[in-house]
Coordinates of C-alpha atoms and ligand atoms in Angstrom, one line a residue:
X1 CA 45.2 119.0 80.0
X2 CA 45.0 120.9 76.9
X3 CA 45.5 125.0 75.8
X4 CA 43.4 127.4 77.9
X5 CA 41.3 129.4 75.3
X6 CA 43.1 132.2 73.8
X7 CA 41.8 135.1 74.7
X8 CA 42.6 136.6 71.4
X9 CA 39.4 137.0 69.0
X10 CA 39.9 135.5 65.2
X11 CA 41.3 137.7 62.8
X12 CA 38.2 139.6 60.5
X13 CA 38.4 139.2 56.9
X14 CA 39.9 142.6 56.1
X15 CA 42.8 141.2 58.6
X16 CA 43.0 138.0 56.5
X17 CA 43.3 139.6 53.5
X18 CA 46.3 142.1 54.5
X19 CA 48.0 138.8 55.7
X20 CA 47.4 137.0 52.8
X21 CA 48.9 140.1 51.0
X22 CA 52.0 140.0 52.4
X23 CA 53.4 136.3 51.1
X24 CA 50.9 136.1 48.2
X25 CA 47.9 133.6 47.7
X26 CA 50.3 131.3 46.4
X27 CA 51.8 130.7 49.7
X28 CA 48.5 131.1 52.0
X29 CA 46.1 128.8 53.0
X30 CA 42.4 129.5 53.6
X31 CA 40.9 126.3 53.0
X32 CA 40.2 124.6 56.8
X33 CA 40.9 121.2 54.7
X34 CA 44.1 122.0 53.1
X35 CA 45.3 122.9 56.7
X36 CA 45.4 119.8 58.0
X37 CA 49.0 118.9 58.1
X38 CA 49.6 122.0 59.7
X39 CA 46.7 121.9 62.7
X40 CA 47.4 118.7 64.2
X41 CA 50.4 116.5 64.9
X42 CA 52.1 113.3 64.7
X43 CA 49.9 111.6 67.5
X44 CA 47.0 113.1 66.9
X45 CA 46.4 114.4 70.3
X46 CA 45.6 117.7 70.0
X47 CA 43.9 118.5 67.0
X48 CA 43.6 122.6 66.2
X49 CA 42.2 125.1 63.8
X50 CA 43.4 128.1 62.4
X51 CA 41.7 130.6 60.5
X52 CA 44.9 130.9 58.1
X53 CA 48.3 129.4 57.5
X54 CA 51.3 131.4 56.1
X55 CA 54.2 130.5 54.3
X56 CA 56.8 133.3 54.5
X57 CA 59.7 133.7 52.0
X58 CA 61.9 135.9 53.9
X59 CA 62.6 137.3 57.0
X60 CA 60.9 140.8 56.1
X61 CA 58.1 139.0 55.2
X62 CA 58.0 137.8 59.1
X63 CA 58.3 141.2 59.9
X64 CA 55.2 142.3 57.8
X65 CA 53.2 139.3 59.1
X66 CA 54.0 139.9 62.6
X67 CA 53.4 143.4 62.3
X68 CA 49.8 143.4 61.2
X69 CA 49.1 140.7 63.9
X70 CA 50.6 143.1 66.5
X71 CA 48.2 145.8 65.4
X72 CA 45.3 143.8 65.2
X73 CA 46.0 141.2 68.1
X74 CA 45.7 138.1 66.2
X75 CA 47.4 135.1 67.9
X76 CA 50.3 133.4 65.8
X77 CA 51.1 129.7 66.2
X78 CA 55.0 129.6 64.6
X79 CA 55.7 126.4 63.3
X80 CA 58.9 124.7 61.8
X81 CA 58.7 120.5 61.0
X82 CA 55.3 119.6 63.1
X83 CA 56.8 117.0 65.3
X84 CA 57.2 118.8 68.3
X85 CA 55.9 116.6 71.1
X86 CA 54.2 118.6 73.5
X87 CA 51.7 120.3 70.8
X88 CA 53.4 124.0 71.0
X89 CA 53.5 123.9 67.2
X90 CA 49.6 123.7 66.6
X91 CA 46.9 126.2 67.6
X92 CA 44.4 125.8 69.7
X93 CA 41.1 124.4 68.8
X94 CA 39.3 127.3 68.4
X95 CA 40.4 128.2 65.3
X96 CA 41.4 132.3 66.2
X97 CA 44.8 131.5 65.4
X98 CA 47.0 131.9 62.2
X99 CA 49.9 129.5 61.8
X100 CA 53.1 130.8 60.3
X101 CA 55.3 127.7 58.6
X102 CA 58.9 128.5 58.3
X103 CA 59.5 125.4 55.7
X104 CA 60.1 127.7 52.6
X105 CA 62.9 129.7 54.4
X106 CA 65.4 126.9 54.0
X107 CA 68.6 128.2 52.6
X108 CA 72.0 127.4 53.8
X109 CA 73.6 130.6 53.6
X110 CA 77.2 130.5 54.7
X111 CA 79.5 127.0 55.4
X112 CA 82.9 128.4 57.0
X113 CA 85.0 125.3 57.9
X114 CA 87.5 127.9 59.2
X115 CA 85.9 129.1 61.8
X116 CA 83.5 125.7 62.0
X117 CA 80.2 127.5 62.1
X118 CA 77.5 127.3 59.5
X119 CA 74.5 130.1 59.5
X120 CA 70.8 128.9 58.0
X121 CA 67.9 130.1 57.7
X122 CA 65.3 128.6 60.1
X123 CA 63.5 126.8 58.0
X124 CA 66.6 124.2 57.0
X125 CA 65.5 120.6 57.9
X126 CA 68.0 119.3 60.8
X127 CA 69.4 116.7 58.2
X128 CA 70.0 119.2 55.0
X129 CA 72.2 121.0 57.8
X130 CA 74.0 117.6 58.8
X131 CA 74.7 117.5 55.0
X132 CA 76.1 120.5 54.5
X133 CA 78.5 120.6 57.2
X134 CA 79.5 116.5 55.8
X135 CA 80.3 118.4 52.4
X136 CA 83.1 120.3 54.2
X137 CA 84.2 117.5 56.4
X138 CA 82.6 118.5 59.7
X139 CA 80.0 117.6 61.8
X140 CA 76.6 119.4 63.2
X141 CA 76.1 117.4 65.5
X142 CA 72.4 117.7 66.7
X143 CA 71.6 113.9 66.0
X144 CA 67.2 113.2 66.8
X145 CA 65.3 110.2 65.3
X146 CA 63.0 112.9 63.5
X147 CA 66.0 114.7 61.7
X148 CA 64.8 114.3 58.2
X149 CA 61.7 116.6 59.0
X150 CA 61.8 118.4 61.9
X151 CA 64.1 122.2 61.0
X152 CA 66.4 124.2 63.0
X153 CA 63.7 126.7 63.8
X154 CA 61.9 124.0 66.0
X155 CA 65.1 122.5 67.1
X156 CA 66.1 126.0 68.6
X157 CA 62.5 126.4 70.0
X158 CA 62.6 123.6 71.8
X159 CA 65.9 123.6 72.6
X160 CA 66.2 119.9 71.4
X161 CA 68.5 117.2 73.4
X162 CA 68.5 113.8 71.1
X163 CA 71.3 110.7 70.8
X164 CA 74.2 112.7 70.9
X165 CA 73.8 115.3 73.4
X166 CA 75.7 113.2 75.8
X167 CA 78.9 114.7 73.9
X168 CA 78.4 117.4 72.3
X169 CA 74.9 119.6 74.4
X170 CA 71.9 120.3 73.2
X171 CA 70.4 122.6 70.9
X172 CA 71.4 125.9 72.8
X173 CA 75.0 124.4 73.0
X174 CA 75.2 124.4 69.1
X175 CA 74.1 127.8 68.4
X176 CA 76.5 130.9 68.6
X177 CA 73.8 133.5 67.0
X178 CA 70.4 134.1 66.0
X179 CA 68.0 136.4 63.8
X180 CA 64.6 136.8 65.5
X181 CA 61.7 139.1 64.9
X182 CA 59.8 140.0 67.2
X183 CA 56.2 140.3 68.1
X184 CA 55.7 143.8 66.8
X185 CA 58.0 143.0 64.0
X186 CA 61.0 144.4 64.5
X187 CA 64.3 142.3 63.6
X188 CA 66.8 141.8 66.0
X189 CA 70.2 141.1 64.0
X190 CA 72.0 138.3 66.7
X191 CA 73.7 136.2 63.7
X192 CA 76.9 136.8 65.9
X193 CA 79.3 133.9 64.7
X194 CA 82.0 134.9 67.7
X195 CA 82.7 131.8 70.0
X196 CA 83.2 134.5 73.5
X197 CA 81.0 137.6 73.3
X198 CA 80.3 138.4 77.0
X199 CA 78.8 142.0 76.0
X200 CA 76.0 141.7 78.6
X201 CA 72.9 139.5 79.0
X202 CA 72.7 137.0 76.5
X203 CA 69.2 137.4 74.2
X204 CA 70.0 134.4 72.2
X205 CA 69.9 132.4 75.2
X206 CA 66.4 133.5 76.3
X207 CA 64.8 132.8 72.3
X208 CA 66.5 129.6 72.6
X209 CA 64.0 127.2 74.4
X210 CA 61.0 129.6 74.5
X211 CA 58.8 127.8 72.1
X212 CA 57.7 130.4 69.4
X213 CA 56.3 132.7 72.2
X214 CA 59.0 135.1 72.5
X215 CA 60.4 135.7 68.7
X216 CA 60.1 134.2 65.8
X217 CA 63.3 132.7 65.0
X218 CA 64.2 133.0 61.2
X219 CA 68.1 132.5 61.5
X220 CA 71.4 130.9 63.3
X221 CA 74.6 130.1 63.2
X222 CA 75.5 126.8 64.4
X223 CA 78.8 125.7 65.1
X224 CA 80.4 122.5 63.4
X225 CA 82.7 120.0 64.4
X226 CA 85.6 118.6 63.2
X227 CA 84.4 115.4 62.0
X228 CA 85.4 112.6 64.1
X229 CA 88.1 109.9 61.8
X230 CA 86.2 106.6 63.2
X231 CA 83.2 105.2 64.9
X232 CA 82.3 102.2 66.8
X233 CA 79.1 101.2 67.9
X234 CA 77.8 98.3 69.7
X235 CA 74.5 96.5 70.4
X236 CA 74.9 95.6 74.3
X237 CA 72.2 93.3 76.5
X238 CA 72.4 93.7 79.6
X239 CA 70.8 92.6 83.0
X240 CA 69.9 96.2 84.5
X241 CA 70.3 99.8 84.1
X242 CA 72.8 99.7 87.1
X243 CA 75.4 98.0 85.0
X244 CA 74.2 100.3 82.4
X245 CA 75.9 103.0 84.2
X246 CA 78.7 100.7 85.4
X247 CA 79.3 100.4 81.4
X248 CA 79.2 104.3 80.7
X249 CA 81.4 104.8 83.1
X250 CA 83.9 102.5 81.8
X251 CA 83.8 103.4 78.4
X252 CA 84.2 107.4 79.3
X253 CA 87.0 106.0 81.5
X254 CA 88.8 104.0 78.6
X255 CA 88.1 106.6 75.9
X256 CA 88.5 110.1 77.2
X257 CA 85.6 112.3 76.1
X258 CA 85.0 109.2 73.3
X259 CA 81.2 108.1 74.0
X260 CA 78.9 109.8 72.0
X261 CA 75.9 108.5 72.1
X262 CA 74.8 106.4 75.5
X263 CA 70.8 105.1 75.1
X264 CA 69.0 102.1 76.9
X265 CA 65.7 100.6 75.8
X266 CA 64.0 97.8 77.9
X267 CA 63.0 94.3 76.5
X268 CA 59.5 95.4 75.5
X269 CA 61.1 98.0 73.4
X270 CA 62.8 94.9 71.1
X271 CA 59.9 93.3 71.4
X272 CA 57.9 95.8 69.7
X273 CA 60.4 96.9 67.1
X274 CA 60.7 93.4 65.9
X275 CA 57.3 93.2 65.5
X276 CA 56.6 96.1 63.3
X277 CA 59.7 96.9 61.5
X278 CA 62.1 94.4 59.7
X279 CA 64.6 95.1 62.1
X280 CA 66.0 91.6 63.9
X281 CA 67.7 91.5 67.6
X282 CA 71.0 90.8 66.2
X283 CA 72.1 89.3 69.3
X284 CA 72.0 85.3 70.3
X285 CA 69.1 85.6 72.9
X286 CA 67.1 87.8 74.4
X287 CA 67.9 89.9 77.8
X288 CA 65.7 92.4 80.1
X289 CA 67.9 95.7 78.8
X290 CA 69.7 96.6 75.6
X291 CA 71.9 99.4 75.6
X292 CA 73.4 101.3 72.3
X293 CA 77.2 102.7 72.3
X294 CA 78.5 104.8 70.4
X295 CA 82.3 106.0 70.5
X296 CA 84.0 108.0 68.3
X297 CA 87.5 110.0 67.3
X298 CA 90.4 108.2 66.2
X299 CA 93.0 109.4 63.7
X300 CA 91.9 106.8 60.9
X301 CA 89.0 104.4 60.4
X302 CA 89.5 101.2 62.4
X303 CA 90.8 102.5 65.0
X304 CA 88.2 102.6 67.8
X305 CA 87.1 98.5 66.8
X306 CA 89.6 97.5 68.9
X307 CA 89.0 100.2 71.7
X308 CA 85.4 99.0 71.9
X309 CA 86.2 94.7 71.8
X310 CA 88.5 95.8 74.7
X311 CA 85.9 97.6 76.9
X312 CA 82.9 95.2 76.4
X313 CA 85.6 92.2 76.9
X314 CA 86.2 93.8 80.2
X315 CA 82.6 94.6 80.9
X316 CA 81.6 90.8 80.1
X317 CA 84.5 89.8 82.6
X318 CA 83.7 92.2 85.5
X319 CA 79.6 90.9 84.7
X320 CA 78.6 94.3 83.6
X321 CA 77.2 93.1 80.3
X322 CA 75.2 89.7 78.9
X323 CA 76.1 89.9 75.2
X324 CA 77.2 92.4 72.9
X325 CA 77.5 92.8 68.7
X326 CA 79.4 95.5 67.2
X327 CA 78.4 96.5 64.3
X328 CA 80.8 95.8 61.2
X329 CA 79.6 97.5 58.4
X330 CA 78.1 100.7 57.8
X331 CA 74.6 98.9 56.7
X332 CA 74.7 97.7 61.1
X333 CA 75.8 100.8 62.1
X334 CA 72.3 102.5 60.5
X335 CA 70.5 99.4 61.8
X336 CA 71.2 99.4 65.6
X337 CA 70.4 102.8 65.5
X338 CA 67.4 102.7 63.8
X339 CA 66.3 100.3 66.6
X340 CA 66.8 103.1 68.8
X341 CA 65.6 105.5 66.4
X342 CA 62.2 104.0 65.5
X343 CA 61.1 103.2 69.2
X344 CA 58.3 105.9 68.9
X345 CA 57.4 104.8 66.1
X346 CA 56.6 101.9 66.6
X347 CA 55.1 102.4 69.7
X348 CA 52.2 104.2 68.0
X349 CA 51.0 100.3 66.5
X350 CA 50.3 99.2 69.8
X351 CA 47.7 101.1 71.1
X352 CA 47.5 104.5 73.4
X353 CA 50.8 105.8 73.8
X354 CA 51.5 108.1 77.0
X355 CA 54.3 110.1 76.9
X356 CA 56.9 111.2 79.2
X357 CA 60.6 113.0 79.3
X358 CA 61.7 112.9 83.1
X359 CA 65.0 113.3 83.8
X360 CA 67.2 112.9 86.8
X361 CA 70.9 113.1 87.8
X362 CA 72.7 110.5 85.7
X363 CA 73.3 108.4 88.7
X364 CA 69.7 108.1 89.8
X365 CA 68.4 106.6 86.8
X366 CA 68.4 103.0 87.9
X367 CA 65.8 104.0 90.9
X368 CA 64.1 106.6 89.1
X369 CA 62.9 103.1 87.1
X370 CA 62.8 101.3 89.8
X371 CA 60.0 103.4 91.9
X372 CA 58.6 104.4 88.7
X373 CA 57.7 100.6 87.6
X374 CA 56.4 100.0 91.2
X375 CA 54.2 102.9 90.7
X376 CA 52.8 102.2 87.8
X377 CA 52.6 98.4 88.6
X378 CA 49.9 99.7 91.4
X379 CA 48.1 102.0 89.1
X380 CA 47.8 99.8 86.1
X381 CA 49.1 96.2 86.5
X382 CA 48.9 95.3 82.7
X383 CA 49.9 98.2 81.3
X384 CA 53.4 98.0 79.6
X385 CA 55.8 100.2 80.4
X386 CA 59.0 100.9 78.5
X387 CA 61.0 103.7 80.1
X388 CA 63.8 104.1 77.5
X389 CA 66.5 106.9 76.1
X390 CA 68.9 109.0 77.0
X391 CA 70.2 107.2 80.1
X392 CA 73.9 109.1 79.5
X393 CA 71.9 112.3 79.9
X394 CA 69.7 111.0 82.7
X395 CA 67.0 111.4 80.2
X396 CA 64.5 108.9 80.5
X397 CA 61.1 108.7 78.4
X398 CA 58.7 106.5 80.9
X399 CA 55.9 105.7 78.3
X400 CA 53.7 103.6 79.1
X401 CA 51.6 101.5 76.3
X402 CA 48.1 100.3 77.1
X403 CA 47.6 97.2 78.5
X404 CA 46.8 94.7 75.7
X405 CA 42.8 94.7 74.2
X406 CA 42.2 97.7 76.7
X407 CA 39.9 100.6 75.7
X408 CA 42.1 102.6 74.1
X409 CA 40.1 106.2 74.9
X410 CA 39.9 105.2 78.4
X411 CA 43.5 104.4 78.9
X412 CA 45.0 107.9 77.3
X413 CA 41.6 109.9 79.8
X414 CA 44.6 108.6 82.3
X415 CA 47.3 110.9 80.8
X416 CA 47.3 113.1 83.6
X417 CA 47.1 110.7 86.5
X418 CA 49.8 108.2 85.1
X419 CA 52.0 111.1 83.8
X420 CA 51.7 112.6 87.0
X421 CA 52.9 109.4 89.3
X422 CA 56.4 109.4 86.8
X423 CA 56.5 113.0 87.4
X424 CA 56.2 113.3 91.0
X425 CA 58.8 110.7 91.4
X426 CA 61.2 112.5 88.9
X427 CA 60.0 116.0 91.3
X428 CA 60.9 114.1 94.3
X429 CA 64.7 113.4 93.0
X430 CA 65.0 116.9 92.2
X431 CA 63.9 115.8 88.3
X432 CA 62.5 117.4 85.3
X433 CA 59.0 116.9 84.1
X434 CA 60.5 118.1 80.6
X435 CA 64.1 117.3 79.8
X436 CA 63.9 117.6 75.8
X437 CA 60.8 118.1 74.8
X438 CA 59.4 121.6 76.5
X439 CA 56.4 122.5 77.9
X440 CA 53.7 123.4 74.9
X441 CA 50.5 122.8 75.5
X442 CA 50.4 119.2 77.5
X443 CA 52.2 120.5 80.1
X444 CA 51.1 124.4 81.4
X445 CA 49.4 123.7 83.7
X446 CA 52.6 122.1 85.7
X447 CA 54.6 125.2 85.5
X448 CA 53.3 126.6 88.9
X449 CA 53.9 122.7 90.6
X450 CA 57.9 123.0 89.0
X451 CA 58.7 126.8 89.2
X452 CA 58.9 128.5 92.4
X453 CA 57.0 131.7 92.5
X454 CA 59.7 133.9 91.8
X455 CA 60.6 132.0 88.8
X456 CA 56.6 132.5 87.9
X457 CA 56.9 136.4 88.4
X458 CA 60.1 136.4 86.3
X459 CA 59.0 134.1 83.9
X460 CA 55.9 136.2 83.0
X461 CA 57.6 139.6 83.3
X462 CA 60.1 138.1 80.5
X463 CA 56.9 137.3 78.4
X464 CA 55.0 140.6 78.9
X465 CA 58.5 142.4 78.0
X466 CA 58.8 140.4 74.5
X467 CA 55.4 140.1 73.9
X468 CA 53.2 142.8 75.3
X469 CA 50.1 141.8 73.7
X470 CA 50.5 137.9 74.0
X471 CA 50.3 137.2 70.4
X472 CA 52.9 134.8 70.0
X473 CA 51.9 130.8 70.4
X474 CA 48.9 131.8 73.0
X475 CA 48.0 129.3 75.5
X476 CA 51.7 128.0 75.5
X477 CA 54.7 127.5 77.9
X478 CA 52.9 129.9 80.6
X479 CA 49.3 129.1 81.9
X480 CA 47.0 132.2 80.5
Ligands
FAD501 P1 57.8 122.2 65.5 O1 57.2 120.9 66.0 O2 57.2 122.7 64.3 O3 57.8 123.3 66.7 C1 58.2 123.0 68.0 C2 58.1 124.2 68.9 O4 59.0 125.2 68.4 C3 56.7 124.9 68.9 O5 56.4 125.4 70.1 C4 56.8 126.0 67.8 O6 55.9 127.0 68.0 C5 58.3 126.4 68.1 N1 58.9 126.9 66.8 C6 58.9 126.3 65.6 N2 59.6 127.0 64.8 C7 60.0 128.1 65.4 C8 60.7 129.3 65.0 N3 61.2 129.4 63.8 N4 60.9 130.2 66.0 C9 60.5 130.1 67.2 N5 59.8 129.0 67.6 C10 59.5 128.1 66.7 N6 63.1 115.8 70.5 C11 64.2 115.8 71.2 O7 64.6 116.8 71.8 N7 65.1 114.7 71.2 C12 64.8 113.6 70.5 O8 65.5 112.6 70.6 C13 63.6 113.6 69.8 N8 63.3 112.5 69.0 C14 62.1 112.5 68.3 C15 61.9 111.4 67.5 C16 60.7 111.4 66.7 C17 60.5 110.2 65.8 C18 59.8 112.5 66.7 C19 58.6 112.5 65.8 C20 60.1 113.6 67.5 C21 61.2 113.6 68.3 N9 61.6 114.7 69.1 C22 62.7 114.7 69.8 C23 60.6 115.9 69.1 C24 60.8 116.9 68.0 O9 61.4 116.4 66.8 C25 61.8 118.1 68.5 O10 61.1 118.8 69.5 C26 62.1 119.1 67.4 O11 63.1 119.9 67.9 C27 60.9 119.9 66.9 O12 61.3 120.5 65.7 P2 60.2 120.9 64.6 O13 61.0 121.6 63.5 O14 59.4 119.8 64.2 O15 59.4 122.0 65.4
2HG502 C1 63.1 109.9 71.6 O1 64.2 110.1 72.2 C2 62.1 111.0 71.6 O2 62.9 108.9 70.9 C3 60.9 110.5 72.3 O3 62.6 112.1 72.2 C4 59.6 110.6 71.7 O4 58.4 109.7 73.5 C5 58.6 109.7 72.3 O5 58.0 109.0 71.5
ZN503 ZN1 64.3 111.7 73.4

């Protein structure tokens, strides 16, 4: 199910003009075809218009933006790297909408290693910010297979999880402040860079996850790591996602607070990586499940090797594992996680694509795959499943590919039926339709089926309060 028409009415040309005004023609764009990149996505699934796309400079220009909006109720669609994955970055298709692109405020503004925080400006691409904490020795952590275009304003929209959220949080775990203006354009100064700071409810926290339809975020401060002396990562096949866990468990065991990154991809995920990227299984056979682990800490490089031959020896003894290759160089390092990395990707070549991020306590994975399997084995008996990710998170993404030759148009018309037989499973273990991703626009219309209607009349009081005229990313998050 898509956006619910906004009920806002398009902005009239005198409106266009005072918006246009405020970042110059230079950075607007009128022309429906030079929009493009900005009015549909990565998948192509939901396609918008708008009647105008901005490119703001600075946060006062935000402010100015967002004030003439306010005035003249004109719905604004803020967007950071377009590859959200629920379509909450790209306006509806009825083309009332302006979009506001964040991608020129990218400025690093302050590294302090001291106090291991870094403060940005929204616009920073995720990796620029990995970069710039490397250059001081410390690590941002936030680690997502779309890091070298997605930006920290869309990160902290979405509250992004990703590889390494298994040690170190998501998004909201990184971010100590924000600057955010709001839907009438006032600017509300949160860059607070303090690690406590219990001075009442926490604002940051409520921006952080919301989408682009509470605020327009246009700063943080992040905090930074120390950077960890050593790595070890290892390419793992293995029989079942039990074991998987059996694994996890043992390396967490054996290495203190030393796993990093946890993810498990099913044979069919291999199978397709090898077929469409260069990438090569680097084990000796084939096996149902592959698992990626990453450790890390250490006081110098080579360090954890050994720590990982030792756990995988006694995972192969006590039949956990099939096989296993560590990598050995930094070149195998980049490739077993670009098999990881590039699984949706890749899954784009073989046909419809449907989409899911269920999650469900840690343990429960193995029959959260199990029921969902059987499920969709009923629904669709060729179709090809390949329920993959986060498993140290309990994040699983349960996409399923369409069976092979099938129409694809008439497969993805089934995006609500076979997203909804994962979903009610994940619902039924007290599971989230939405562990990373958010809500957008493909999912609204669940909010009333996963909130209670408390959290509903909250929910939309908290929405009313920020954003009294519903300007902000209409048609998003909430059902309209
Ligand atoms: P956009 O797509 O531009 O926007 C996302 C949402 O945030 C929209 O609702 C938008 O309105 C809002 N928003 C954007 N900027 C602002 C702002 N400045 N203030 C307020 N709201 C704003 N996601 C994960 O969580 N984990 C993953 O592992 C992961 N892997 C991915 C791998 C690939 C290959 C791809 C293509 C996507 C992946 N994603 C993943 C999804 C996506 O990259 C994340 O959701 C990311 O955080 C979105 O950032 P963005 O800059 O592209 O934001
Ligand atoms: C990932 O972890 C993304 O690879 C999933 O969050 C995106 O479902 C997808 O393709
Ligand atoms: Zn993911």
């Amino acid at each position: 199910m898509d956006a619910t028409s906004p009920k806002l009415a398009a902005p009239s040309a005198e409106t266009i003009d005072r918006l246009v005004a405020v970042v110059g023609e230079k950075y607007a764009v009128r022309d429906a075809q030079e929009m493009e990149n900005y009015v549909t996505e990565w998948r192509d699934r939901w396609p918008g218009r708008a009647s105008l796309v901005l490119r703001p400079g600075s946060t006062q220009e935000v402010s100015e933006i967002l004030k003439i909006a306010n005035e003249t109720q004109t719905g604004v669609v803020p967007q950071s790297g377009n590859t959200g994955a629920v379509g909450g970055q790209v306006p509806s298709p009825s083309g009332n909408e302006i979009v506001v692109s964040l991608e020129r405020m990218n400025k690093i503004l302050r590294v302090e290693a001291l106090d291991n925080t870094i403060a940005v400006e929204a616009g920073c691409i995720l990796q620029s910010v990995q970069e710039a904490a490397e250059e001081v020795d410390r690590l941002f952590p936030l680690r997502i297979g779309s890091q070298g275009s997605c930006q920290i304003g869309g990160n902290l929209g979405t509250n992004a999880g990703g590889i390494a959220t298994l040690a170190y949080g998501n998004a909201r775990d990184l971010a100590l402040g924000l600057e955010v203006v709001m839907a009438d354009g006032r600017i509300w100064n949160g860059m607070n860079r303090l690690r406590k700071n219990n001075t009442g409810y926490d604002l940051r926290d409520i921006f952080i996850g919301s989408e682009g339809t509470l605020g327009i975020i246009t700063g943080a401060v992040l905090k930074l790591y120390p950077n960890p002396r050593d790595r070890a990562v290892a390419l793992v096949g293995i029989s079942a996602p039990e074991p998987a866990l059996e694994l996890l468990a043992l390396a967490q065991g054996k290495t203190g607070n030393g796993v990093v990154g946890f993810e498990i991809f099913p044979h069919y995920g291999m199978e397709i990586v090898e077929r469409h990227t260069e990438l090569r299984n680097p084990l000796g056979s084939y096996f149902p499940w592959y698992v990626i682990v990453e450790i890390a800490g250490g006081a110098a490089p080579g360090d954890l090797m050994p720590v990982l031959t030792s756990i995988l020896e006694e995972a192969f003894e006590a039949d956990l594992i099939s096989d296993a290759a560590l990598a050995s160089s930094e070149a195998q390092y980049q490739m077993f996680w670009s098999m990881r990395e590039r699984m949706s990707e890749v899954q784009k070549f073989e046909g419809g694509s449907i989409k899911l991020d269920t999650s469900v306590p840690v343990s429960q994975v193995p029959e959260l795959i199990e029921r969902g399997l059987e499920a969709l084995k009923e629904a669709v008996p060729d179709a090809r499943p390949l329920p993959y990710g986060h498993i140290g998170d309990g994040n699983i993404h349960f996409n399923i590919s369409q069976p092979e030759g099938a129409d694809t148009d008439a497969f993805m018309a089934r995006w609500d039926e076979l997203t909804g037989i994962i979903n009610n499973i994940a619902i039924d273990m007290s599971g989230s339709i939405s562990a990373e991703h958010g809500i957008g626009q493909s999912k609204t219309y669940m909010m009333p089926k996963v909130k209670s209607p408390l959290e509903m009349e909250l929910l939309l009081g908290l929405k009313d309060l920020f954003d009294p005229n519903g300007i902000l990313n209409p048609g998003k998050v909430l059902p309209s």
